[in-house]
Amino acid sequence: MEDRFNTIAGWVLFAGIIALGLSILSGKFFHADKPEAPETPGYIIESADDGAGGPAEMTMTQALNMPGIDASKGQQVFAKCTACHTVEQGGANGIGPNLWAVMGSGIGNHVSGFAYSSALVEKGGTWDWETMDAWLKSPRAFANGTKMSFAGLSKIEDRAAVAMYMNENGSNLPVPEYVEVVAASGDDEDADAAEGETEAAVAE
């Protein structure tokens, strides 16, 4: 009986040694505890984020036609600008020029005798809705080298409201009408044509 017990114990011990040995060998070959990436991945999963930080921002025309976007809202936001600018007719220049009737005027030459930065003077063009939107969003991006230290207004709703407020003070640019285009079919060419017609109508 004792011999049989010794035999069984011997086999159990032998099986344990075999199992331990296989475990050590498999760890060396497969590195189960530290998986390694293959030199050439089979495929790459790309993020659905296009890097734009979410959905595309609405256009200035859309923002100008939003409910609640008006001169009174713009006057509240313009309070951030009063440290450097006046907007009333005949107002004095401060660090920045007086902004009476600035909408529709020339960029970098609105107030005669004011020392605009060469970056803004060389920009040229007119202060319309789109250029004012770009300027208010980031003055430095609009005219690299500008003297204006203000970082800009990140919300397009605020930019649209401020532009409306300035337009009411001495300017009278027509507010572009926004017409949403909804394609009736999946035909891309028809949708592009409809969009072109809408943009033409807005430009008028």
PDB file of C-alpha atoms in Angstrom:
ATOM      1  CA  MET A   1       0.000   0.000   0.000  1.00  0.00           C
ATOM      2  CA  GLU A   2       2.831   2.306   0.886  1.00  0.00           C
ATOM      3  CA  ASP A   3       4.564   1.559  -2.448  1.00  0.00           C
ATOM      4  CA  ARG A   4       1.401   2.466  -4.360  1.00  0.00           C
ATOM      5  CA  PHE A   5       1.118   5.745  -2.452  1.00  0.00           C
ATOM      6  CA  ASN A   6       4.752   6.572  -3.207  1.00  0.00           C
ATOM      7  CA  THR A   7       4.177   5.839  -6.893  1.00  0.00           C
ATOM      8  CA  ILE A   8       1.156   8.134  -7.064  1.00  0.00           C
ATOM      9  CA  ALA A   9       2.983  10.884  -5.209  1.00  0.00           C
ATOM     10  CA  GLY A  10       5.905  10.504  -7.592  1.00  0.00           C
ATOM     11  CA  TRP A  11       3.692  10.915 -10.641  1.00  0.00           C
ATOM     12  CA  VAL A  12       1.972  13.951  -9.143  1.00  0.00           C
ATOM     13  CA  LEU A  13       5.346  15.534  -8.403  1.00  0.00           C
ATOM     14  CA  PHE A  14       6.541  14.722 -11.913  1.00  0.00           C
ATOM     15  CA  ALA A  15       3.417  16.303 -13.464  1.00  0.00           C
ATOM     16  CA  GLY A  16       3.946  19.428 -11.381  1.00  0.00           C
ATOM     17  CA  ILE A  17       7.547  19.737 -12.554  1.00  0.00           C
ATOM     18  CA  ILE A  18       6.448  19.317 -16.201  1.00  0.00           C
ATOM     19  CA  ALA A  19       3.732  21.974 -15.787  1.00  0.00           C
ATOM     20  CA  LEU A  20       6.185  24.390 -14.176  1.00  0.00           C
ATOM     21  CA  GLY A  21       8.698  23.837 -16.954  1.00  0.00           C
ATOM     22  CA  LEU A  22       6.108  24.428 -19.684  1.00  0.00           C
ATOM     23  CA  SER A  23       4.981  27.615 -17.966  1.00  0.00           C
ATOM     24  CA  ILE A  24       8.537  28.952 -17.877  1.00  0.00           C
ATOM     25  CA  LEU A  25       9.140  28.077 -21.519  1.00  0.00           C
ATOM     26  CA  SER A  26       5.888  29.637 -22.724  1.00  0.00           C
ATOM     27  CA  GLY A  27       6.704  32.832 -20.809  1.00  0.00           C
ATOM     28  CA  LYS A  28      10.052  33.123 -22.579  1.00  0.00           C
ATOM     29  CA  PHE A  29       8.619  32.543 -26.040  1.00  0.00           C
ATOM     30  CA  PHE A  30       5.341  34.442 -25.863  1.00  0.00           C
ATOM     31  CA  HIS A  31       6.026  37.201 -23.268  1.00  0.00           C
ATOM     32  CA  ALA A  32       2.485  36.994 -22.029  1.00  0.00           C
ATOM     33  CA  ASP A  33       3.141  39.579 -19.337  1.00  0.00           C
ATOM     34  CA  LYS A  34       4.675  42.120 -21.726  1.00  0.00           C
ATOM     35  CA  PRO A  35       2.982  41.959 -25.136  1.00  0.00           C
ATOM     36  CA  GLU A  36       4.922  43.577 -27.941  1.00  0.00           C
ATOM     37  CA  ALA A  37       3.425  45.337 -30.935  1.00  0.00           C
ATOM     38  CA  PRO A  38       4.286  43.894 -34.338  1.00  0.00           C
ATOM     39  CA  GLU A  39       6.834  45.771 -36.432  1.00  0.00           C
ATOM     40  CA  THR A  40       4.224  46.379 -39.123  1.00  0.00           C
ATOM     41  CA  PRO A  41       0.672  46.712 -37.802  1.00  0.00           C
ATOM     42  CA  GLY A  42      -1.993  44.903 -39.771  1.00  0.00           C
ATOM     43  CA  TYR A  43      -4.313  47.900 -39.755  1.00  0.00           C
ATOM     44  CA  ILE A  44      -4.664  51.303 -38.139  1.00  0.00           C
ATOM     45  CA  ILE A  45      -7.861  52.578 -36.577  1.00  0.00           C
ATOM     46  CA  GLU A  46      -8.160  56.301 -37.122  1.00  0.00           C
ATOM     47  CA  SER A  47     -10.250  58.568 -34.942  1.00  0.00           C
ATOM     48  CA  ALA A  48     -13.465  59.901 -36.400  1.00  0.00           C
ATOM     49  CA  ASP A  49     -12.490  63.356 -35.139  1.00  0.00           C
ATOM     50  CA  ASP A  50     -11.268  65.429 -38.087  1.00  0.00           C
ATOM     51  CA  GLY A  51      -9.203  67.687 -35.810  1.00  0.00           C
ATOM     52  CA  ALA A  52     -11.643  70.553 -36.110  1.00  0.00           C
ATOM     53  CA  GLY A  53     -12.800  70.116 -32.520  1.00  0.00           C
ATOM     54  CA  GLY A  54     -16.350  69.074 -33.357  1.00  0.00           C
ATOM     55  CA  PRO A  55     -18.947  70.278 -35.849  1.00  0.00           C
ATOM     56  CA  ALA A  56     -18.066  73.117 -38.188  1.00  0.00           C
ATOM     57  CA  GLU A  57     -18.782  76.630 -36.957  1.00  0.00           C
ATOM     58  CA  MET A  58     -21.788  78.362 -38.472  1.00  0.00           C
ATOM     59  CA  THR A  59     -21.209  81.101 -41.012  1.00  0.00           C
ATOM     60  CA  MET A  60     -21.412  84.795 -40.229  1.00  0.00           C
ATOM     61  CA  THR A  61     -24.586  85.026 -42.322  1.00  0.00           C
ATOM     62  CA  GLN A  62     -26.196  82.295 -40.228  1.00  0.00           C
ATOM     63  CA  ALA A  63     -25.171  83.991 -36.978  1.00  0.00           C
ATOM     64  CA  LEU A  64     -26.479  87.386 -38.101  1.00  0.00           C
ATOM     65  CA  ASN A  65     -29.898  85.836 -38.696  1.00  0.00           C
ATOM     66  CA  MET A  66     -30.112  83.997 -35.377  1.00  0.00           C
ATOM     67  CA  PRO A  67     -32.866  85.049 -32.951  1.00  0.00           C
ATOM     68  CA  GLY A  68     -31.465  87.324 -30.249  1.00  0.00           C
ATOM     69  CA  ILE A  69     -28.479  88.491 -32.308  1.00  0.00           C
ATOM     70  CA  ASP A  70     -28.980  92.246 -32.517  1.00  0.00           C
ATOM     71  CA  ALA A  71     -27.383  95.583 -31.683  1.00  0.00           C
ATOM     72  CA  SER A  72     -28.472  95.492 -28.043  1.00  0.00           C
ATOM     73  CA  LYS A  73     -26.740  92.163 -27.561  1.00  0.00           C
ATOM     74  CA  GLY A  74     -23.712  93.586 -29.382  1.00  0.00           C
ATOM     75  CA  GLN A  75     -23.603  96.611 -27.071  1.00  0.00           C
ATOM     76  CA  GLN A  76     -23.222  94.282 -24.097  1.00  0.00           C
ATOM     77  CA  VAL A  77     -20.349  92.399 -25.738  1.00  0.00           C
ATOM     78  CA  PHE A  78     -18.766  95.670 -26.920  1.00  0.00           C
ATOM     79  CA  ALA A  79     -18.181  96.566 -23.265  1.00  0.00           C
ATOM     80  CA  LYS A  80     -15.012  94.468 -23.594  1.00  0.00           C
ATOM     81  CA  CYS A  81     -13.773  96.925 -26.238  1.00  0.00           C
ATOM     82  CA  THR A  82     -14.429 100.221 -24.462  1.00  0.00           C
ATOM     83  CA  ALA A  83     -11.032 100.254 -22.741  1.00  0.00           C
ATOM     84  CA  CYS A  84      -9.487 101.044 -26.139  1.00  0.00           C
ATOM     85  CA  HIS A  85     -12.316 102.235 -28.412  1.00  0.00           C
ATOM     86  CA  THR A  86     -15.193 104.684 -28.535  1.00  0.00           C
ATOM     87  CA  VAL A  87     -18.044 104.128 -30.970  1.00  0.00           C
ATOM     88  CA  GLU A  88     -20.203 107.276 -30.736  1.00  0.00           C
ATOM     89  CA  GLN A  89     -20.046 109.951 -33.434  1.00  0.00           C
ATOM     90  CA  GLY A  90     -17.227 112.387 -32.740  1.00  0.00           C
ATOM     91  CA  GLY A  91     -15.788 110.174 -30.024  1.00  0.00           C
ATOM     92  CA  ALA A  92     -12.101 110.479 -29.259  1.00  0.00           C
ATOM     93  CA  ASN A  93      -9.521 107.962 -30.316  1.00  0.00           C
ATOM     94  CA  GLY A  94      -8.070 105.913 -27.524  1.00  0.00           C
ATOM     95  CA  ILE A  95      -5.456 103.201 -27.795  1.00  0.00           C
ATOM     96  CA  GLY A  96      -7.555 102.184 -30.790  1.00  0.00           C
ATOM     97  CA  PRO A  97      -9.443 104.419 -33.216  1.00  0.00           C
ATOM     98  CA  ASN A  98     -12.999 105.668 -32.803  1.00  0.00           C
ATOM     99  CA  LEU A  99     -15.296 103.123 -34.495  1.00  0.00           C
ATOM    100  CA  TRP A 100     -18.184 105.342 -35.587  1.00  0.00           C
ATOM    101  CA  ALA A 101     -19.216 104.287 -39.135  1.00  0.00           C
ATOM    102  CA  VAL A 102     -16.432 101.692 -39.325  1.00  0.00           C
ATOM    103  CA  MET A 103     -18.570  99.083 -41.098  1.00  0.00           C
ATOM    104  CA  GLY A 104     -18.199  99.550 -44.821  1.00  0.00           C
ATOM    105  CA  SER A 105     -15.088 101.712 -44.464  1.00  0.00           C
ATOM    106  CA  GLY A 106     -11.574 100.906 -45.653  1.00  0.00           C
ATOM    107  CA  ILE A 107      -9.392  98.638 -43.549  1.00  0.00           C
ATOM    108  CA  GLY A 108      -6.508 100.546 -41.964  1.00  0.00           C
ATOM    109  CA  ASN A 109      -7.666 104.015 -43.027  1.00  0.00           C
ATOM    110  CA  HIS A 110     -11.035 104.551 -41.348  1.00  0.00           C
ATOM    111  CA  VAL A 111      -9.904 107.419 -39.097  1.00  0.00           C
ATOM    112  CA  SER A 112      -7.720 109.985 -40.780  1.00  0.00           C
ATOM    113  CA  GLY A 113      -4.450 110.588 -38.966  1.00  0.00           C
ATOM    114  CA  PHE A 114      -4.672 107.548 -36.698  1.00  0.00           C
ATOM    115  CA  ALA A 115      -1.442 105.522 -36.547  1.00  0.00           C
ATOM    116  CA  TYR A 116      -2.644 102.145 -37.760  1.00  0.00           C
ATOM    117  CA  SER A 117      -0.166  99.299 -37.838  1.00  0.00           C
ATOM    118  CA  SER A 118       1.465  98.646 -41.193  1.00  0.00           C
ATOM    119  CA  ALA A 119       0.091  95.087 -41.013  1.00  0.00           C
ATOM    120  CA  LEU A 120      -3.468  96.410 -41.021  1.00  0.00           C
ATOM    121  CA  VAL A 121      -2.811  99.102 -43.622  1.00  0.00           C
ATOM    122  CA  GLU A 122      -1.251  96.561 -45.954  1.00  0.00           C
ATOM    123  CA  LYS A 123      -4.187  94.197 -45.472  1.00  0.00           C
ATOM    124  CA  GLY A 124      -6.413  96.477 -47.490  1.00  0.00           C
ATOM    125  CA  GLY A 125     -10.024  95.810 -48.374  1.00  0.00           C
ATOM    126  CA  THR A 126     -13.242  96.852 -46.667  1.00  0.00           C
ATOM    127  CA  TRP A 127     -14.778  96.186 -43.295  1.00  0.00           C
ATOM    128  CA  ASP A 128     -17.707  94.069 -44.442  1.00  0.00           C
ATOM    129  CA  TRP A 129     -19.437  91.340 -42.431  1.00  0.00           C
ATOM    130  CA  GLU A 130     -16.951  88.596 -43.282  1.00  0.00           C
ATOM    131  CA  THR A 131     -13.779  90.611 -42.755  1.00  0.00           C
ATOM    132  CA  MET A 132     -15.103  91.985 -39.466  1.00  0.00           C
ATOM    133  CA  ASP A 133     -15.912  88.435 -38.381  1.00  0.00           C
ATOM    134  CA  ALA A 134     -12.353  87.311 -39.139  1.00  0.00           C
ATOM    135  CA  TRP A 135     -10.874  90.355 -37.360  1.00  0.00           C
ATOM    136  CA  LEU A 136     -12.983  89.956 -34.236  1.00  0.00           C
ATOM    137  CA  LYS A 137     -12.226  86.241 -34.080  1.00  0.00           C
ATOM    138  CA  SER A 138      -8.453  86.761 -34.014  1.00  0.00           C
ATOM    139  CA  PRO A 139      -6.889  90.132 -34.838  1.00  0.00           C
ATOM    140  CA  ARG A 140      -3.392  88.626 -34.992  1.00  0.00           C
ATOM    141  CA  ALA A 141      -4.459  85.868 -37.357  1.00  0.00           C
ATOM    142  CA  PHE A 142      -6.226  88.420 -39.554  1.00  0.00           C
ATOM    143  CA  ALA A 143      -3.298  90.846 -39.695  1.00  0.00           C
ATOM    144  CA  ASN A 144      -0.093  89.401 -38.298  1.00  0.00           C
ATOM    145  CA  GLY A 145       1.802  92.253 -36.667  1.00  0.00           C
ATOM    146  CA  THR A 146      -1.231  94.298 -35.643  1.00  0.00           C
ATOM    147  CA  LYS A 147      -0.899  96.545 -32.602  1.00  0.00           C
ATOM    148  CA  MET A 148      -4.197  95.293 -31.244  1.00  0.00           C
ATOM    149  CA  SER A 149      -3.480  93.055 -28.251  1.00  0.00           C
ATOM    150  CA  PHE A 150      -7.047  91.787 -27.808  1.00  0.00           C
ATOM    151  CA  ALA A 151      -7.135  88.001 -28.255  1.00  0.00           C
ATOM    152  CA  GLY A 152     -10.513  87.989 -29.979  1.00  0.00           C
ATOM    153  CA  LEU A 153     -14.064  86.722 -29.476  1.00  0.00           C
ATOM    154  CA  SER A 154     -14.296  82.954 -29.702  1.00  0.00           C
ATOM    155  CA  LYS A 155     -18.096  82.770 -30.148  1.00  0.00           C
ATOM    156  CA  ILE A 156     -19.404  83.686 -33.581  1.00  0.00           C
ATOM    157  CA  GLU A 157     -22.673  84.791 -31.966  1.00  0.00           C
ATOM    158  CA  ASP A 158     -20.743  87.472 -30.044  1.00  0.00           C
ATOM    159  CA  ARG A 159     -18.864  88.548 -33.159  1.00  0.00           C
ATOM    160  CA  ALA A 160     -22.079  88.855 -35.149  1.00  0.00           C
ATOM    161  CA  ALA A 161     -23.747  90.886 -32.399  1.00  0.00           C
ATOM    162  CA  VAL A 162     -20.805  93.295 -32.097  1.00  0.00           C
ATOM    163  CA  ALA A 163     -20.738  93.770 -35.862  1.00  0.00           C
ATOM    164  CA  MET A 164     -24.482  94.535 -35.760  1.00  0.00           C
ATOM    165  CA  TYR A 165     -23.891  97.080 -33.006  1.00  0.00           C
ATOM    166  CA  MET A 166     -21.100  98.827 -34.895  1.00  0.00           C
ATOM    167  CA  ASN A 167     -23.181  98.761 -38.072  1.00  0.00           C
ATOM    168  CA  GLU A 168     -25.945 100.590 -36.217  1.00  0.00           C
ATOM    169  CA  ASN A 169     -23.476 103.281 -35.153  1.00  0.00           C
ATOM    170  CA  GLY A 170     -22.914 105.313 -38.284  1.00  0.00           C
ATOM    171  CA  SER A 171     -23.031 102.532 -40.869  1.00  0.00           C
ATOM    172  CA  ASN A 172     -25.920 100.982 -42.699  1.00  0.00           C
ATOM    173  CA  LEU A 173     -24.718  97.847 -44.422  1.00  0.00           C
ATOM    174  CA  PRO A 174     -27.592  95.540 -45.358  1.00  0.00           C
ATOM    175  CA  VAL A 175     -27.636  92.382 -43.273  1.00  0.00           C
ATOM    176  CA  PRO A 176     -27.264  89.384 -45.586  1.00  0.00           C
ATOM    177  CA  GLU A 177     -30.252  87.063 -45.567  1.00  0.00           C
ATOM    178  CA  TYR A 178     -29.600  83.444 -44.769  1.00  0.00           C
ATOM    179  CA  VAL A 179     -31.522  80.832 -46.735  1.00  0.00           C
ATOM    180  CA  GLU A 180     -30.953  77.232 -45.710  1.00  0.00           C
ATOM    181  CA  VAL A 181     -30.538  74.886 -48.653  1.00  0.00           C
ATOM    182  CA  VAL A 182     -32.044  71.423 -48.290  1.00  0.00           C
ATOM    183  CA  ALA A 183     -31.330  69.101 -51.202  1.00  0.00           C
ATOM    184  CA  ALA A 184     -34.485  67.287 -52.340  1.00  0.00           C
ATOM    185  CA  SER A 185     -32.486  64.400 -53.820  1.00  0.00           C
ATOM    186  CA  GLY A 186     -29.092  62.790 -53.487  1.00  0.00           C
ATOM    187  CA  ASP A 187     -27.827  64.447 -56.666  1.00  0.00           C
ATOM    188  CA  ASP A 188     -24.681  66.333 -55.633  1.00  0.00           C
ATOM    189  CA  GLU A 189     -24.652  68.493 -58.756  1.00  0.00           C
ATOM    190  CA  ASP A 190     -28.197  69.743 -58.079  1.00  0.00           C
ATOM    191  CA  ALA A 191     -27.263  70.484 -54.457  1.00  0.00           C
ATOM    192  CA  ASP A 192     -24.131  72.389 -55.521  1.00  0.00           C
ATOM    193  CA  ALA A 193     -26.144  74.421 -58.024  1.00  0.00           C
ATOM    194  CA  ALA A 194     -28.757  75.285 -55.391  1.00  0.00           C
ATOM    195  CA  GLU A 195     -26.021  76.340 -52.960  1.00  0.00           C
ATOM    196  CA  GLY A 196     -24.458  78.550 -55.609  1.00  0.00           C
ATOM    197  CA  GLU A 197     -27.768  80.259 -56.273  1.00  0.00           C
ATOM    198  CA  THR A 198     -28.244  80.895 -52.555  1.00  0.00           C
ATOM    199  CA  GLU A 199     -24.772  82.402 -52.169  1.00  0.00           C
ATOM    200  CA  ALA A 200     -25.432  84.657 -55.158  1.00  0.00           C
ATOM    201  CA  ALA A 201     -28.670  85.829 -53.577  1.00  0.00           C
ATOM    202  CA  VAL A 202     -26.874  86.598 -50.304  1.00  0.00           C
ATOM    203  CA  ALA A 203     -24.173  88.541 -52.116  1.00  0.00           C
ATOM    204  CA  GLU A 204     -26.771  90.794 -53.721  1.00  0.00           C
TER     205      GLU A 204
END
